[in-house]
Tab-separated table of C-alpha atoms in Angstrom:
chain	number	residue	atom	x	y	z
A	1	UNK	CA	-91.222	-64.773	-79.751
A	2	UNK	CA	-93.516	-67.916	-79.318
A	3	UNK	CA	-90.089	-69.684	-79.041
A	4	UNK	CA	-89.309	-67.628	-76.227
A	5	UNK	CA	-92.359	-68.082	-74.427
A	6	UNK	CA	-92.077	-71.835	-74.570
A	7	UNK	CA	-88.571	-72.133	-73.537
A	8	UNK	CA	-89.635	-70.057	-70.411
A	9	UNK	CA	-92.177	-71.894	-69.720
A	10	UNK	CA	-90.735	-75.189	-69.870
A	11	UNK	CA	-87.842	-74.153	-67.514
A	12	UNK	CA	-89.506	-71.797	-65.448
A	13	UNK	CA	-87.567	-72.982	-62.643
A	14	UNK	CA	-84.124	-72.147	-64.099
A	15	UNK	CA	-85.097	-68.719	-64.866
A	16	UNK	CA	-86.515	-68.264	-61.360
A	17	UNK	CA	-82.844	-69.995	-60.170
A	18	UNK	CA	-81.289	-68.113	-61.892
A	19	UNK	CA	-82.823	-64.210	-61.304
A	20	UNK	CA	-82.330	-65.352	-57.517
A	21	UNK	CA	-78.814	-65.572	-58.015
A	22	UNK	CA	-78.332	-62.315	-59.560
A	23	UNK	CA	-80.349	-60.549	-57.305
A	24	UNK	CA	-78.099	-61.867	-54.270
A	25	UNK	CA	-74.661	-60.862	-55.866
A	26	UNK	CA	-76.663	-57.527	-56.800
A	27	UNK	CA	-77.191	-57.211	-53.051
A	28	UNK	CA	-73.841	-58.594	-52.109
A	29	UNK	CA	-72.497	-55.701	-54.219
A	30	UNK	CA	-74.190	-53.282	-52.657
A	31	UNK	CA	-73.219	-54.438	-49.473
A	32	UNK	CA	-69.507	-54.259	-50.431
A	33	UNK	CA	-69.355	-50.856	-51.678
A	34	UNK	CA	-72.120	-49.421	-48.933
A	35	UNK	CA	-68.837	-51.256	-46.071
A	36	UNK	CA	-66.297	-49.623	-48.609
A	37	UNK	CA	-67.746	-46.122	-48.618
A	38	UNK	CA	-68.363	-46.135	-44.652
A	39	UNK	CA	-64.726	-46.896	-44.378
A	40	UNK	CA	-63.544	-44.358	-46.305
A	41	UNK	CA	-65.529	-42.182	-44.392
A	42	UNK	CA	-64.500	-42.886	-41.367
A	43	UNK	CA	-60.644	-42.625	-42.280
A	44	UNK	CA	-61.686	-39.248	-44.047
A	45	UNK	CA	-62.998	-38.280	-40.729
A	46	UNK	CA	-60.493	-39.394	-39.006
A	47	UNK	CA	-57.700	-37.293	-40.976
A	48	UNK	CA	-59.680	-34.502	-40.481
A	49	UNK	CA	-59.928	-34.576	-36.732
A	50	UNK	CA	-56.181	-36.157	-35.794
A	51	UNK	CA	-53.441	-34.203	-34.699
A	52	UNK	CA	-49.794	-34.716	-36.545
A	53	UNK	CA	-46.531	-33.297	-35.126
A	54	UNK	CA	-43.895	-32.087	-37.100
A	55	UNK	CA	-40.267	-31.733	-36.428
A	56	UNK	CA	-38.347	-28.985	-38.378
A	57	UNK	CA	-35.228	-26.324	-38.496
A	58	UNK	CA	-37.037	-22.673	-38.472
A	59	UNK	CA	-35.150	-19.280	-39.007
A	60	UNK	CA	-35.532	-16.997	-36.520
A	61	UNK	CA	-36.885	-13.748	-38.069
A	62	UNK	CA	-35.118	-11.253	-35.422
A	63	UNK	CA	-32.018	-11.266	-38.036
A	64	UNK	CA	-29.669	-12.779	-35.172
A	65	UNK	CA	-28.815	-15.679	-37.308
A	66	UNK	CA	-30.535	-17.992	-34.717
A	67	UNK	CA	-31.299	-21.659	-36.183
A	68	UNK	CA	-34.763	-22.795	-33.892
A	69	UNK	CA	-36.306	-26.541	-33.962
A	70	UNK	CA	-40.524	-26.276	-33.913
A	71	UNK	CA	-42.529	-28.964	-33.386
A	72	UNK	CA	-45.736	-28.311	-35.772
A	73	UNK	CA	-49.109	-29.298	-35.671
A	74	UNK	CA	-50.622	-29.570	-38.956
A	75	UNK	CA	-53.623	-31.299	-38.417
A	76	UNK	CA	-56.948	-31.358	-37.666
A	77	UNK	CA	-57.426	-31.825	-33.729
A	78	UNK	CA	-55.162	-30.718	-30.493
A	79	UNK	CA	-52.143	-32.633	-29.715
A	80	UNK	CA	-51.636	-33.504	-25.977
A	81	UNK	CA	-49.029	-34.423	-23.805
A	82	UNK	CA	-45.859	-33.634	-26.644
A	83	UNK	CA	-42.653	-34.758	-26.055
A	84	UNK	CA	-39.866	-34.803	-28.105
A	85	UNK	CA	-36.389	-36.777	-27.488
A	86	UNK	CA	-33.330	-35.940	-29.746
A	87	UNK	CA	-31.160	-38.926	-30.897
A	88	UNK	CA	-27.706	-37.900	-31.540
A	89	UNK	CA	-23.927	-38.574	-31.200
A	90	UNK	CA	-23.341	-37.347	-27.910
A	91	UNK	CA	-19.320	-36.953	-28.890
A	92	UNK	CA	-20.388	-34.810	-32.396
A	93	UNK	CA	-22.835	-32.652	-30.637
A	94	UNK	CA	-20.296	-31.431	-28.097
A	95	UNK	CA	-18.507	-30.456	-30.911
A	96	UNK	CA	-20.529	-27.708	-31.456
A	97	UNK	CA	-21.746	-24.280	-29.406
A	98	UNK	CA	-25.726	-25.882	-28.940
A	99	UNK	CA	-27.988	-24.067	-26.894
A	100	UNK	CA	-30.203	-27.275	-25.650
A	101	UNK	CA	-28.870	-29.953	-23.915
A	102	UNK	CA	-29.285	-33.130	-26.375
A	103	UNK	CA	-29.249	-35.935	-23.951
A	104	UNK	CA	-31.874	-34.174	-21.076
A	105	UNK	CA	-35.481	-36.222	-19.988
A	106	UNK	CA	-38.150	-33.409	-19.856
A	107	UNK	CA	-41.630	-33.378	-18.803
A	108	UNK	CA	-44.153	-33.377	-21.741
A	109	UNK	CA	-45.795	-30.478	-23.011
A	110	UNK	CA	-49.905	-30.018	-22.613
A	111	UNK	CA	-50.968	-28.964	-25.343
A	112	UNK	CA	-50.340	-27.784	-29.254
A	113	UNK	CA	-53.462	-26.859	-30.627
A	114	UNK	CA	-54.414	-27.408	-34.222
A	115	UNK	CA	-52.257	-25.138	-36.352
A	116	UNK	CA	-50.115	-24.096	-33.528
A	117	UNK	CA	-46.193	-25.066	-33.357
A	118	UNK	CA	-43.750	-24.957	-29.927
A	119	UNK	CA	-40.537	-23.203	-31.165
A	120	UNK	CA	-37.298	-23.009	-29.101
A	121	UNK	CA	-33.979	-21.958	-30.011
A	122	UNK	CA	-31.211	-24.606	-30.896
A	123	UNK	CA	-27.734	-22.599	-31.966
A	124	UNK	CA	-26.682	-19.839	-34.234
A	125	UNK	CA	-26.505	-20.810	-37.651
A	126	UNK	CA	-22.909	-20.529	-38.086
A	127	UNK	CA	-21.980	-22.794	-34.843
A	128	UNK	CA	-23.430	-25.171	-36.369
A	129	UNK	CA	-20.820	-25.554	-39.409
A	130	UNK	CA	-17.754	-24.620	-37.355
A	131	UNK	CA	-17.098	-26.648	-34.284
A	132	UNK	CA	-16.040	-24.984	-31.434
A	133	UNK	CA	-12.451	-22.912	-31.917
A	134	UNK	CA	-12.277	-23.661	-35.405
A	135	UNK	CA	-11.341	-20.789	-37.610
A	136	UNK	CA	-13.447	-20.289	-40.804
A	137	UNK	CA	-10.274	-20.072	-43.214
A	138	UNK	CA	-10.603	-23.889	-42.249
A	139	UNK	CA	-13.380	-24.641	-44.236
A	140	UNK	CA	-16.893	-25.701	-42.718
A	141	UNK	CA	-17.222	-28.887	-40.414
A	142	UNK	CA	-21.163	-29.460	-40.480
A	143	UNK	CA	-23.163	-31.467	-37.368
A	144	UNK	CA	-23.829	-34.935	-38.297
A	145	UNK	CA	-27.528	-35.177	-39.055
A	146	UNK	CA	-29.490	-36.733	-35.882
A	147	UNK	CA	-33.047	-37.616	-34.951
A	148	UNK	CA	-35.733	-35.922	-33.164
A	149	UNK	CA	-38.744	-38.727	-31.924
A	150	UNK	CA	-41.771	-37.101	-31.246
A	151	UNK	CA	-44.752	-38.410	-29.325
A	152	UNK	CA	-48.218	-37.314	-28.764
A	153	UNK	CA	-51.752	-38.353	-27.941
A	154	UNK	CA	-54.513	-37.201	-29.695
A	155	UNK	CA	-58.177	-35.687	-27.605
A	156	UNK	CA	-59.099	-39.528	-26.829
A	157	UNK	CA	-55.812	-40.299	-25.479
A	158	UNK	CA	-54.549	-42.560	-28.537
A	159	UNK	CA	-50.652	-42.338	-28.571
A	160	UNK	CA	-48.688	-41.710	-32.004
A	161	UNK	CA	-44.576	-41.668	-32.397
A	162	UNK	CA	-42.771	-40.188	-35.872
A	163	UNK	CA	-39.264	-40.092	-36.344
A	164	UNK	CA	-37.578	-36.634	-37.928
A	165	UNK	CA	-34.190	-36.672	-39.509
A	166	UNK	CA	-32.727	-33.160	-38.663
A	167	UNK	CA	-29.885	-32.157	-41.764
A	168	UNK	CA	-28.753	-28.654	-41.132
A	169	UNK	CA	-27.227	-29.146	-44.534
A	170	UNK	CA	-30.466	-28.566	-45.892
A	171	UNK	CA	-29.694	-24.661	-45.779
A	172	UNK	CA	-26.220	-25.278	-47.446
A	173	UNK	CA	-25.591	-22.356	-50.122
A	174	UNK	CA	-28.468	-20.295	-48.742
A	175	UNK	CA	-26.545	-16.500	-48.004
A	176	UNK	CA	-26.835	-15.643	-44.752
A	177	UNK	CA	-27.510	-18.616	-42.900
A	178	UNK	CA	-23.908	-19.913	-42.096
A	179	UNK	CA	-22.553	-16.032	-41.771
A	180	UNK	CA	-22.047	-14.264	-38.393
A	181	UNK	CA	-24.990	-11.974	-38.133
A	182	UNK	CA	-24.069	-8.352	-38.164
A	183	UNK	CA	-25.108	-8.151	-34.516
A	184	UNK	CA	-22.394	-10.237	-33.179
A	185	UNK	CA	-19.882	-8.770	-35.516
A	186	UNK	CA	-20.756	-5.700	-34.289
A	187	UNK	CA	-20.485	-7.044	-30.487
A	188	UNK	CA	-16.854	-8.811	-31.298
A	189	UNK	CA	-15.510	-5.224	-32.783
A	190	UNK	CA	-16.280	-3.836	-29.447
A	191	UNK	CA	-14.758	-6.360	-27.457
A	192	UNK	CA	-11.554	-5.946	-29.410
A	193	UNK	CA	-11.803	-2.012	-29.024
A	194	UNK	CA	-12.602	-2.674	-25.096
A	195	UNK	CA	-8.955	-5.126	-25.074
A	196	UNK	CA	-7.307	-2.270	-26.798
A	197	UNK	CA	-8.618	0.297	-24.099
A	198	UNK	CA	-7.838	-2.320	-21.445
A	199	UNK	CA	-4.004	-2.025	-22.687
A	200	UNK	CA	-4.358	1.365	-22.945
A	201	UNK	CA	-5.333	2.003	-19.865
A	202	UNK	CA	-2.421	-0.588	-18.149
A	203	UNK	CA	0.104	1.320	-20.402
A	204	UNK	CA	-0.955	4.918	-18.981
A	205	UNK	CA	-1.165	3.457	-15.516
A	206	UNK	CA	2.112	2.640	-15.474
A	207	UNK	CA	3.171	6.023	-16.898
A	208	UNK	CA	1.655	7.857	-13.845
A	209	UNK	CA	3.606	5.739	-11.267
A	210	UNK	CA	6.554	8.004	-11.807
A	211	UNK	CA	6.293	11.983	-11.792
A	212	UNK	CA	8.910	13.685	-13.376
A	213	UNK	CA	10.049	16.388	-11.138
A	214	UNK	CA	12.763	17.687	-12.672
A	215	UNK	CA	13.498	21.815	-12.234
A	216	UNK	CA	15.828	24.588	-14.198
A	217	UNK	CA	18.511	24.072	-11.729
A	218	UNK	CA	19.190	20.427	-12.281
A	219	UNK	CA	21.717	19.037	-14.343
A	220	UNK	CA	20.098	15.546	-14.627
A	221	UNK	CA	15.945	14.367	-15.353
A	222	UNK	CA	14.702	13.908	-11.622
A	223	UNK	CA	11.656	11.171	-11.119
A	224	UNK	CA	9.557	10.686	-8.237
A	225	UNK	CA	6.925	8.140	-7.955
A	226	UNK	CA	3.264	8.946	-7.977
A	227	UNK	CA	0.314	8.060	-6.114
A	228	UNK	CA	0.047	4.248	-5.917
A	229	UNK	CA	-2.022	3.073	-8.959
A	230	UNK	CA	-5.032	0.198	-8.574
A	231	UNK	CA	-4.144	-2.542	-10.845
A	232	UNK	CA	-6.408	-4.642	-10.619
């Protein structure tokens, strides 16, 4: 102990030296972590206030087979001025019976609030796997995946841009999706019986232009022709 007393005192300035020096990286430290934590902070905050917009295939619930595109946002603050552009094969998606024109410049949308989504219909399900007068016995013909870019600003006007890569594939295998709904098979068996009433009716039309006017007394079928018939 008496040895440790004497060593301190006879470099008393070393120790002082030295317990200055850890004090400053002590304080450094501190200083470090207290920037580190307010940074982490701040990006938590920020998270939790942004808006994000997401691009994605929905299934409309109405049992029409309808395939819609939504444009979700699942964060924390409104999302203003949304616009969406989709990026495409113009040649492919011509291909195919879709309900929104691909290639069209449209005025941004106000506002998406926090948890909301903008949903609007893009095809049936099953025009999207057959092109356009392909029979099913062929075998499916999917649209190429494409791109849907998405802009938005957030409540203090700061502009964000994602990309979306848009697979209808992704429902491959899933029953019903790729079917005709029973609504429309419904509608195409009565367009078929309506044809077959259609020739119906020309076939009895043409029947009533002649009147058989044949008597007891005649030795051969007399005709005479009817009122004239509308055939148009």
């Amino acid at each position: 102990m008496i040895e440790i007393l004497e060593w301190l005192s006879d470099n008393g300035q070393t120790v002082v030296v030295l317990g200055s020096l850890i004090s400053a990286i002590s304080t450094l430290a501190i200083a470090v972590l207290t920037v580190f934590l307010w940074w982490e902070n701040r990006a938590l905050r920020k998270a939790g206030s942004e808006p994000n917009i997401v691009s994605h295939f929905e299934i409309h619930s109405g049992g029409s087979g309808a395939v819609d595109i939504s444009l979700s946002n699942v964060g924390k603050g409104p999302a203003i001025d949304v616009s969406f552009t989709i990026l495409a094969d113009p040649d492919n998606f011509r291909k195919y019976d879709i309900k929104i024109s691909h290639d069209k410049d449209r005025p941004a949308i106000t506002l998406i609030p926090q948890s909301e989504k903008f949903t609007f219909h893009f095809a049936i399900g099953y025009h999207l796997v057959y092109p356009k007068g392909r029979d099913a016995k062929e075998g499916i013909d999917p649209l190429n995946p494409f791109t849907i870019n998405v802009k938005w600003k957030n409540a203090l006007g700061k502009c964000y841009s994602k990309n979306y890569l848009m697979d209808i594939m992704q429902f491959d295998d899933l029953p019903g999706i790729f079917e005709k709904p029973p609504l429309l098979k419904i509608v195409d068996s009565l367009d078929n019986i309506g044809q077959e009433i259609g020739g119906l009716r020309k076939q009895a039309n043409d029947l009533r232009e002649l009147v058989d006017t044949t008597v007891i007394r005649d030795c051969a079928l007399q005709k005479t022709m009817g009122n004239p018939v509308n055939k148009s």
